[in-house]
C-alpha atoms as a PDB file:
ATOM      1  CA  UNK A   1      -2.326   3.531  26.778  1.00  0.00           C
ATOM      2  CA  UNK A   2      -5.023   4.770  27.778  1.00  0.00           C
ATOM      3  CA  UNK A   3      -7.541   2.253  26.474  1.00  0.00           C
ATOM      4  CA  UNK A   4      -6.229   0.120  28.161  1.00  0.00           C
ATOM      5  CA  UNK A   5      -6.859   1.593  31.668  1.00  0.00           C
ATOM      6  CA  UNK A   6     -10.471   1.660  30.752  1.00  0.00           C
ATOM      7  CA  UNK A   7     -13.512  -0.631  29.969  1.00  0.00           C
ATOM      8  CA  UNK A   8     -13.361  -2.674  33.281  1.00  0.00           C
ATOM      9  CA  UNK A   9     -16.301  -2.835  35.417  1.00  0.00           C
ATOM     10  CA  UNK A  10     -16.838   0.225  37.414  1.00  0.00           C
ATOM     11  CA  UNK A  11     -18.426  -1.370  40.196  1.00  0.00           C
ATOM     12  CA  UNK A  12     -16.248  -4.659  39.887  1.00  0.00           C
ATOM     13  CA  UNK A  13     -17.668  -6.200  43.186  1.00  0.00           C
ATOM     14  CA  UNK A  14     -21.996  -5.801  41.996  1.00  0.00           C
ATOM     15  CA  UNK A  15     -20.759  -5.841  38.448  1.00  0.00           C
ATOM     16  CA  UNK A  16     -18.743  -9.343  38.262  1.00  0.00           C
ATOM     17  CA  UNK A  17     -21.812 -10.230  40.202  1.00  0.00           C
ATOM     18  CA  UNK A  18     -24.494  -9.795  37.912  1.00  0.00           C
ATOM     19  CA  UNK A  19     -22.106 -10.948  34.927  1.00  0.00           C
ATOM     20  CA  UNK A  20     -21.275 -14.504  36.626  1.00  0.00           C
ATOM     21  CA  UNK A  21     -24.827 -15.045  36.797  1.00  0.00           C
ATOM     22  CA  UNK A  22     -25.635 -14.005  33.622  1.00  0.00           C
ATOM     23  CA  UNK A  23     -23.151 -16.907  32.451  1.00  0.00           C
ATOM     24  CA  UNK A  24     -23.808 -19.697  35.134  1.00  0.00           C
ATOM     25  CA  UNK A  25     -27.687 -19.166  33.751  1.00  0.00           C
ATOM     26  CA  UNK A  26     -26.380 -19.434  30.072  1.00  0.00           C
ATOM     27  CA  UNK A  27     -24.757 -22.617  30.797  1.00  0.00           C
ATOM     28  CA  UNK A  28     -27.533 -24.061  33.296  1.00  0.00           C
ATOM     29  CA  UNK A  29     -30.170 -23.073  29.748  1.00  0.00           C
ATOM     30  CA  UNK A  30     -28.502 -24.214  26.765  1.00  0.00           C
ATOM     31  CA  UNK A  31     -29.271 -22.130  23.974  1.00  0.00           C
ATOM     32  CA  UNK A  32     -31.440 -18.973  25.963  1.00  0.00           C
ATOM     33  CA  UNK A  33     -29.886 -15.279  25.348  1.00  0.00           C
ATOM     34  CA  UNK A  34     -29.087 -13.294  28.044  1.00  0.00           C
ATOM     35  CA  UNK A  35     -27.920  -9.619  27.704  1.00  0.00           C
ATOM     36  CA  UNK A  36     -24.975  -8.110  29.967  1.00  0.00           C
ATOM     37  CA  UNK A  37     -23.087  -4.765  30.416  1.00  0.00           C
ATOM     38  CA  UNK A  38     -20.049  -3.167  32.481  1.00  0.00           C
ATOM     39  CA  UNK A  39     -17.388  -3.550  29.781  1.00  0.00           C
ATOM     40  CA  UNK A  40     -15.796  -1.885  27.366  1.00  0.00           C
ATOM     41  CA  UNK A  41     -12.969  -3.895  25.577  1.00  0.00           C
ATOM     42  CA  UNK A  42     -11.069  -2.655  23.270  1.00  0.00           C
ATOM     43  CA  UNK A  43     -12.136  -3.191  19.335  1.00  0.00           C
ATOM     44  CA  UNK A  44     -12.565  -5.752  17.962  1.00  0.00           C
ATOM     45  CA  UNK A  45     -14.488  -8.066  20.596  1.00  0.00           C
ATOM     46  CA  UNK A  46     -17.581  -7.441  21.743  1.00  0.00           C
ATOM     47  CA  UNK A  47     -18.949  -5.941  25.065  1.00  0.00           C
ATOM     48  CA  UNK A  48     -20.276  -9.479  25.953  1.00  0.00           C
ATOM     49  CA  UNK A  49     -16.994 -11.158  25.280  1.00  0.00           C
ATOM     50  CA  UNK A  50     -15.620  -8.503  27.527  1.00  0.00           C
ATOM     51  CA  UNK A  51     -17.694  -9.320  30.021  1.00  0.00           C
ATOM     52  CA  UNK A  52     -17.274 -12.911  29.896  1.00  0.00           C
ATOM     53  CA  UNK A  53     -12.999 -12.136  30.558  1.00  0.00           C
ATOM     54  CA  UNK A  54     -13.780 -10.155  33.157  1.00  0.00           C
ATOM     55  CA  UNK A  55     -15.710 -12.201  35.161  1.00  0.00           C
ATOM     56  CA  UNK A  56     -14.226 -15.319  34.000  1.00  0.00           C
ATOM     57  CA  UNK A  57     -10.067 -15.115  34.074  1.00  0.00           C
ATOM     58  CA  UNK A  58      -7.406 -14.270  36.377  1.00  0.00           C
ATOM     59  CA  UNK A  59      -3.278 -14.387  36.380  1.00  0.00           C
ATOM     60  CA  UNK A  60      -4.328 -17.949  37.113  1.00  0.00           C
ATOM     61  CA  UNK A  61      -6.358 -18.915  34.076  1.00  0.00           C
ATOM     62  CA  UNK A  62      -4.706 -19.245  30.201  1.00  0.00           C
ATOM     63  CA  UNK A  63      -6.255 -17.489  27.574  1.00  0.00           C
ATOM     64  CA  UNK A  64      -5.589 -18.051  24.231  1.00  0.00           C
ATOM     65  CA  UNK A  65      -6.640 -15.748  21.437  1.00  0.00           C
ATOM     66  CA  UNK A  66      -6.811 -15.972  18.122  1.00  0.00           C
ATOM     67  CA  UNK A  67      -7.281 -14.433  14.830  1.00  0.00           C
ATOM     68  CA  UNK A  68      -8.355 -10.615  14.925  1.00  0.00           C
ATOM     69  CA  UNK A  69      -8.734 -10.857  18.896  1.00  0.00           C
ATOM     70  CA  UNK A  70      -4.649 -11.273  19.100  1.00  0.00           C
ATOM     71  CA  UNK A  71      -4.244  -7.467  18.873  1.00  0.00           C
ATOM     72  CA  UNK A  72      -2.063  -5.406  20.977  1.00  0.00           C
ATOM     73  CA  UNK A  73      -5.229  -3.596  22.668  1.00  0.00           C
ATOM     74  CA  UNK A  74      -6.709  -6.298  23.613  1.00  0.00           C
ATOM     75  CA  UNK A  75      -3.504  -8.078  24.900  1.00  0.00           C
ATOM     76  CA  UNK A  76      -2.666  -4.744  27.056  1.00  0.00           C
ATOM     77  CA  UNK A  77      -6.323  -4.659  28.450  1.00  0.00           C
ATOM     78  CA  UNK A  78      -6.541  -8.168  29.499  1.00  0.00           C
ATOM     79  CA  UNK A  79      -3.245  -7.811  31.101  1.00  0.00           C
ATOM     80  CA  UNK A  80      -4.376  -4.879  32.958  1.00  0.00           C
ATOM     81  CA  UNK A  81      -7.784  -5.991  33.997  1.00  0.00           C
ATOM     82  CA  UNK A  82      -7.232  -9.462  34.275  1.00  0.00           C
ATOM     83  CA  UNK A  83      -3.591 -10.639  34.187  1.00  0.00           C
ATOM     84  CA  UNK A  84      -4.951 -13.406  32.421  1.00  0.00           C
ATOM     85  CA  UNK A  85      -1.383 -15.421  31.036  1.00  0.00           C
ATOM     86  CA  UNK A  86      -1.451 -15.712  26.878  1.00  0.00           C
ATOM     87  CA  UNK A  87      -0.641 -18.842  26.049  1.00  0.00           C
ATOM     88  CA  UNK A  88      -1.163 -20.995  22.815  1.00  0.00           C
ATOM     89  CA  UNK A  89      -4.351 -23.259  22.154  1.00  0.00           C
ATOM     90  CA  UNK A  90      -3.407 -26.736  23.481  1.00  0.00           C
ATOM     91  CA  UNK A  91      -2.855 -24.841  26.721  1.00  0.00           C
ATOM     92  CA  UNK A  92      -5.475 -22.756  26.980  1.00  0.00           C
ATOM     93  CA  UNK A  93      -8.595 -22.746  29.677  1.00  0.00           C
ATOM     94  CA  UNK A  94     -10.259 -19.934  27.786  1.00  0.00           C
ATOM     95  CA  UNK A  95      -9.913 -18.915  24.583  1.00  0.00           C
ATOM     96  CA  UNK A  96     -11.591 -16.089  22.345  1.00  0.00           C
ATOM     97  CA  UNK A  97     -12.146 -15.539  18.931  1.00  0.00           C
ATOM     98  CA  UNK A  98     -14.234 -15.688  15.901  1.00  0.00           C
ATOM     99  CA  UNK A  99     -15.032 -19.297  14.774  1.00  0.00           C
ATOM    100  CA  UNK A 100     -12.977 -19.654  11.809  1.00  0.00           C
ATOM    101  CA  UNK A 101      -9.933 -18.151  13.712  1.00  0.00           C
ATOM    102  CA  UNK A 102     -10.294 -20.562  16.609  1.00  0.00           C
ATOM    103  CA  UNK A 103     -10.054 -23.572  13.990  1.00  0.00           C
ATOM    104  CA  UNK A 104      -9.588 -26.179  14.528  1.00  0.00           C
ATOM    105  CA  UNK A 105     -11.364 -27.006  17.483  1.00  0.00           C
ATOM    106  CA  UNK A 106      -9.629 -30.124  17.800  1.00  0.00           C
ATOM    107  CA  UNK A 107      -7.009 -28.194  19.123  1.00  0.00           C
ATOM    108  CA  UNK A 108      -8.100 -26.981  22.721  1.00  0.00           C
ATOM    109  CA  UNK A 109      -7.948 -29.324  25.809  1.00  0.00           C
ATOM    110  CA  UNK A 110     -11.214 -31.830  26.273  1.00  0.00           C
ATOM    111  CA  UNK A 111     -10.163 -33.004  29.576  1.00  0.00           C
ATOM    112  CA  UNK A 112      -8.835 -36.007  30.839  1.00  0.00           C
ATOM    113  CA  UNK A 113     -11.561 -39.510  31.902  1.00  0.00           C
ATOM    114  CA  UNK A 114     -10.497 -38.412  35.787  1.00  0.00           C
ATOM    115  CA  UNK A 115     -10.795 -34.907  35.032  1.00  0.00           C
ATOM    116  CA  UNK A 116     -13.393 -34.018  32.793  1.00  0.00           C
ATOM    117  CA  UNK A 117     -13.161 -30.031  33.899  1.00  0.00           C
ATOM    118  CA  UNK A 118      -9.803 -30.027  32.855  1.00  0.00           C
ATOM    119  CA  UNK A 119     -11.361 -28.668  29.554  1.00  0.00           C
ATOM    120  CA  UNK A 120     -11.466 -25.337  27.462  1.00  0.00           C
ATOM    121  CA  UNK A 121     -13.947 -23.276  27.357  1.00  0.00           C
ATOM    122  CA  UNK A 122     -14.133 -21.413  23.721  1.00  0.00           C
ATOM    123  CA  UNK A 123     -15.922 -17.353  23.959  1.00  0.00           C
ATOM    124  CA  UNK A 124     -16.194 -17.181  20.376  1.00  0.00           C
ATOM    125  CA  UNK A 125     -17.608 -13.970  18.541  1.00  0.00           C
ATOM    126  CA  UNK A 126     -20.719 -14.276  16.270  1.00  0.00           C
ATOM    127  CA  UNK A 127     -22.192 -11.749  13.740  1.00  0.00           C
ATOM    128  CA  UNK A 128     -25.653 -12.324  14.760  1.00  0.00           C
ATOM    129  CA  UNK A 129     -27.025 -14.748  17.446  1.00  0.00           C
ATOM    130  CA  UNK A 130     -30.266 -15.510  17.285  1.00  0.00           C
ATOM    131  CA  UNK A 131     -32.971 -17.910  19.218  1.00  0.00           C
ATOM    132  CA  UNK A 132     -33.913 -19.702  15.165  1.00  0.00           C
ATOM    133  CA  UNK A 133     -31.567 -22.438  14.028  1.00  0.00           C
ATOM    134  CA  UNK A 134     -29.935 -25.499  14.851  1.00  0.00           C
ATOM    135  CA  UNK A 135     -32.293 -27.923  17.662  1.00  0.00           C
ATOM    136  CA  UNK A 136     -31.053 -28.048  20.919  1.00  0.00           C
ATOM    137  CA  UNK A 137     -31.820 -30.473  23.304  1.00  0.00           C
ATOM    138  CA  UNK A 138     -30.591 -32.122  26.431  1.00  0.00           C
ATOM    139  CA  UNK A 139     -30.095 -30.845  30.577  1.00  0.00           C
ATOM    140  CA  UNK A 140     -31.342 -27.745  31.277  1.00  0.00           C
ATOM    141  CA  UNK A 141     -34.146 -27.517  28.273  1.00  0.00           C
ATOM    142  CA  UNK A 142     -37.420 -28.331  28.630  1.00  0.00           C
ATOM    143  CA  UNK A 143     -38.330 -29.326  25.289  1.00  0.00           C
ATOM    144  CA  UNK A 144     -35.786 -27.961  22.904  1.00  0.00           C
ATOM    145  CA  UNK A 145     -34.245 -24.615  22.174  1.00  0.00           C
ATOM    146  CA  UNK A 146     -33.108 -22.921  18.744  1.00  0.00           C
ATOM    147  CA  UNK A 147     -29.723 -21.228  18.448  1.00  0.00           C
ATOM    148  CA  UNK A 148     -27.769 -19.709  15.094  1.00  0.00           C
ATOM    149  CA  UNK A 149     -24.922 -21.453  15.617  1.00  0.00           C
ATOM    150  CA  UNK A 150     -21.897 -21.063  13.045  1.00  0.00           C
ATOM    151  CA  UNK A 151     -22.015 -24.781  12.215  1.00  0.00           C
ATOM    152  CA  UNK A 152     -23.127 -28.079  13.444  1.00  0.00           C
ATOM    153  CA  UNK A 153     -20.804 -30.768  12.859  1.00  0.00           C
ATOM    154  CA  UNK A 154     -18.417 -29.641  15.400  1.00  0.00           C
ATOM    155  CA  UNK A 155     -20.786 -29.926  18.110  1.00  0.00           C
ATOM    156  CA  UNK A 156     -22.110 -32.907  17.009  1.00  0.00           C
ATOM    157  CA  UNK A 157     -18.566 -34.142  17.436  1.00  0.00           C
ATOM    158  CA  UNK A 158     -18.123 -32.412  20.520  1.00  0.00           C
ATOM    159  CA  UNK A 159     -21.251 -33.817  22.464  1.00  0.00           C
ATOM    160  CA  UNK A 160     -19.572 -37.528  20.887  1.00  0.00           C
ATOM    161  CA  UNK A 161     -17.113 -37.000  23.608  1.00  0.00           C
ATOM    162  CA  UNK A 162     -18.653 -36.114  26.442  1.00  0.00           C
ATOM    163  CA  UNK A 163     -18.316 -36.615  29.222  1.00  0.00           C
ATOM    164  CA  UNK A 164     -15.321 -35.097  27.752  1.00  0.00           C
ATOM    165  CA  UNK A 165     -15.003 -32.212  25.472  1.00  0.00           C
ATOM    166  CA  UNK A 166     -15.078 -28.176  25.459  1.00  0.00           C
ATOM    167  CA  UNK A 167     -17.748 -25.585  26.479  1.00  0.00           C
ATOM    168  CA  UNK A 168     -18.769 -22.946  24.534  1.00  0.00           C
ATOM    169  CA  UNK A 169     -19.814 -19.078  25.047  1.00  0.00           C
ATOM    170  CA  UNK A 170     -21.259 -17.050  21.934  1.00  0.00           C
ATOM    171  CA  UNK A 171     -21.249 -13.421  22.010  1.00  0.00           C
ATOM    172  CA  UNK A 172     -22.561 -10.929  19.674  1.00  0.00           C
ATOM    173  CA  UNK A 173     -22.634  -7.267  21.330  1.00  0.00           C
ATOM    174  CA  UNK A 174     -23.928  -7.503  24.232  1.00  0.00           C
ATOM    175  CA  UNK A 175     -25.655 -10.955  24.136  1.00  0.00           C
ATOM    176  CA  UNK A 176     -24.625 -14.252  25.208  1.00  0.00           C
ATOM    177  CA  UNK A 177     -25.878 -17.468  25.073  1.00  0.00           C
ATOM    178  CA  UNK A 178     -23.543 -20.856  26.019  1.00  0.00           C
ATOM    179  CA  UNK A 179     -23.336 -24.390  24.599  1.00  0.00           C
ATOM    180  CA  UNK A 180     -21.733 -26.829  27.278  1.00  0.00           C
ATOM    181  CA  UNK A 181     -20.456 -30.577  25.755  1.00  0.00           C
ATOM    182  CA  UNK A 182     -23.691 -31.881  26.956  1.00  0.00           C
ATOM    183  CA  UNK A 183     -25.888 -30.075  24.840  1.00  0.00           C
ATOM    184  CA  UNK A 184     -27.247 -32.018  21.530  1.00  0.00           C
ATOM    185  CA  UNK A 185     -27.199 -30.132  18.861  1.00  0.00           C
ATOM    186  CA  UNK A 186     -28.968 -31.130  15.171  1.00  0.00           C
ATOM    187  CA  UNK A 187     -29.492 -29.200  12.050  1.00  0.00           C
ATOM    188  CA  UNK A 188     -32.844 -27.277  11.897  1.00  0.00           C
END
């Protein structure tokens, strides 16, 4: 019980703060790391992906989880620090997990041709992210960026649909680095 009472932000008000920036910069710069802090979720996601649900759902946003992240911790602190509603993929705005548990992708909402936002956004938990891998290009690089992503096909397909499609967050500790549906993304 008590784990779940703690790991919110201590300073919720400068802490969401810095965090929403944090993100609103991943997503404005494809592919660049940032590093955050303030939470401390419960095992097994990351402080980044922590971060990312704090600053980022509310009892009005659906979060789906899946695979290891669908643990009774983790569905207790997100209730108390969020309120966030659990609901299953094709409903989700958010959801969380490792790649492989969040497959497939084809599953989560890509929006409608009025209402491209309608859309989830994926927080998905890497071992290791790194600026060296697949070429990314498109708004908000300059030239091109490098990012170890878990695969590329599946945001090669992704970008296919855009203006629809999903966003993505990858976390790894406390990094972060996001891939919105606009991004192109090639092998390296």
């Amino acid at each position: 019980m008590n784990a779940i009472l703690t790991g919110g932000f201590a300073d919720p008000s400068t802490q969401s703060a810095h965090a929403f920036r944090a993100l609103l910069e991943a997503m404005a710069r494809p592919g660049r790391i940032f590093t955050v802090a303030g939470a401390q979720p419960p095992a097994p996601i990351s402080v980044a992906a922590g971060v990312a649900l704090l600053t980022l759902t509310d009892s009005t946003t659906p979060l789906h989880l899946a695979g290891a992240a669908d643990c009774e911790a983790l569905r207790g602190w997100i209730g108390f620090h969020t309120g966030a509603p659990l609901v299953p993929a094709e409903q989700a705005q958010f959801a969380l997990g490792g790649w492989e548990a969040l497959q497939p992708v084809t599953r989560f909402r890509i929006g409608e041709p009025s209402y491209p936002d309608r859309s989830a956004t994926l927080i998905v938990e890497l071992d290791r992210l790194e600026s060296e891998g697949a070429r990314l290009t498109g708004p908000g690089i300059q030239t091109e960026a490098r990012l170890s992503l878990p695969e590329t096909a599946a945001f090669r397909a992704n970008r296919a649909l855009f203006p629809l499609g999903f966003d993505c967050i990858l976390t790894c500790g406390a990094r972060l680095a996001a891939l919105p549906r606009s991004t192109i993304v090639e092998d390296a």
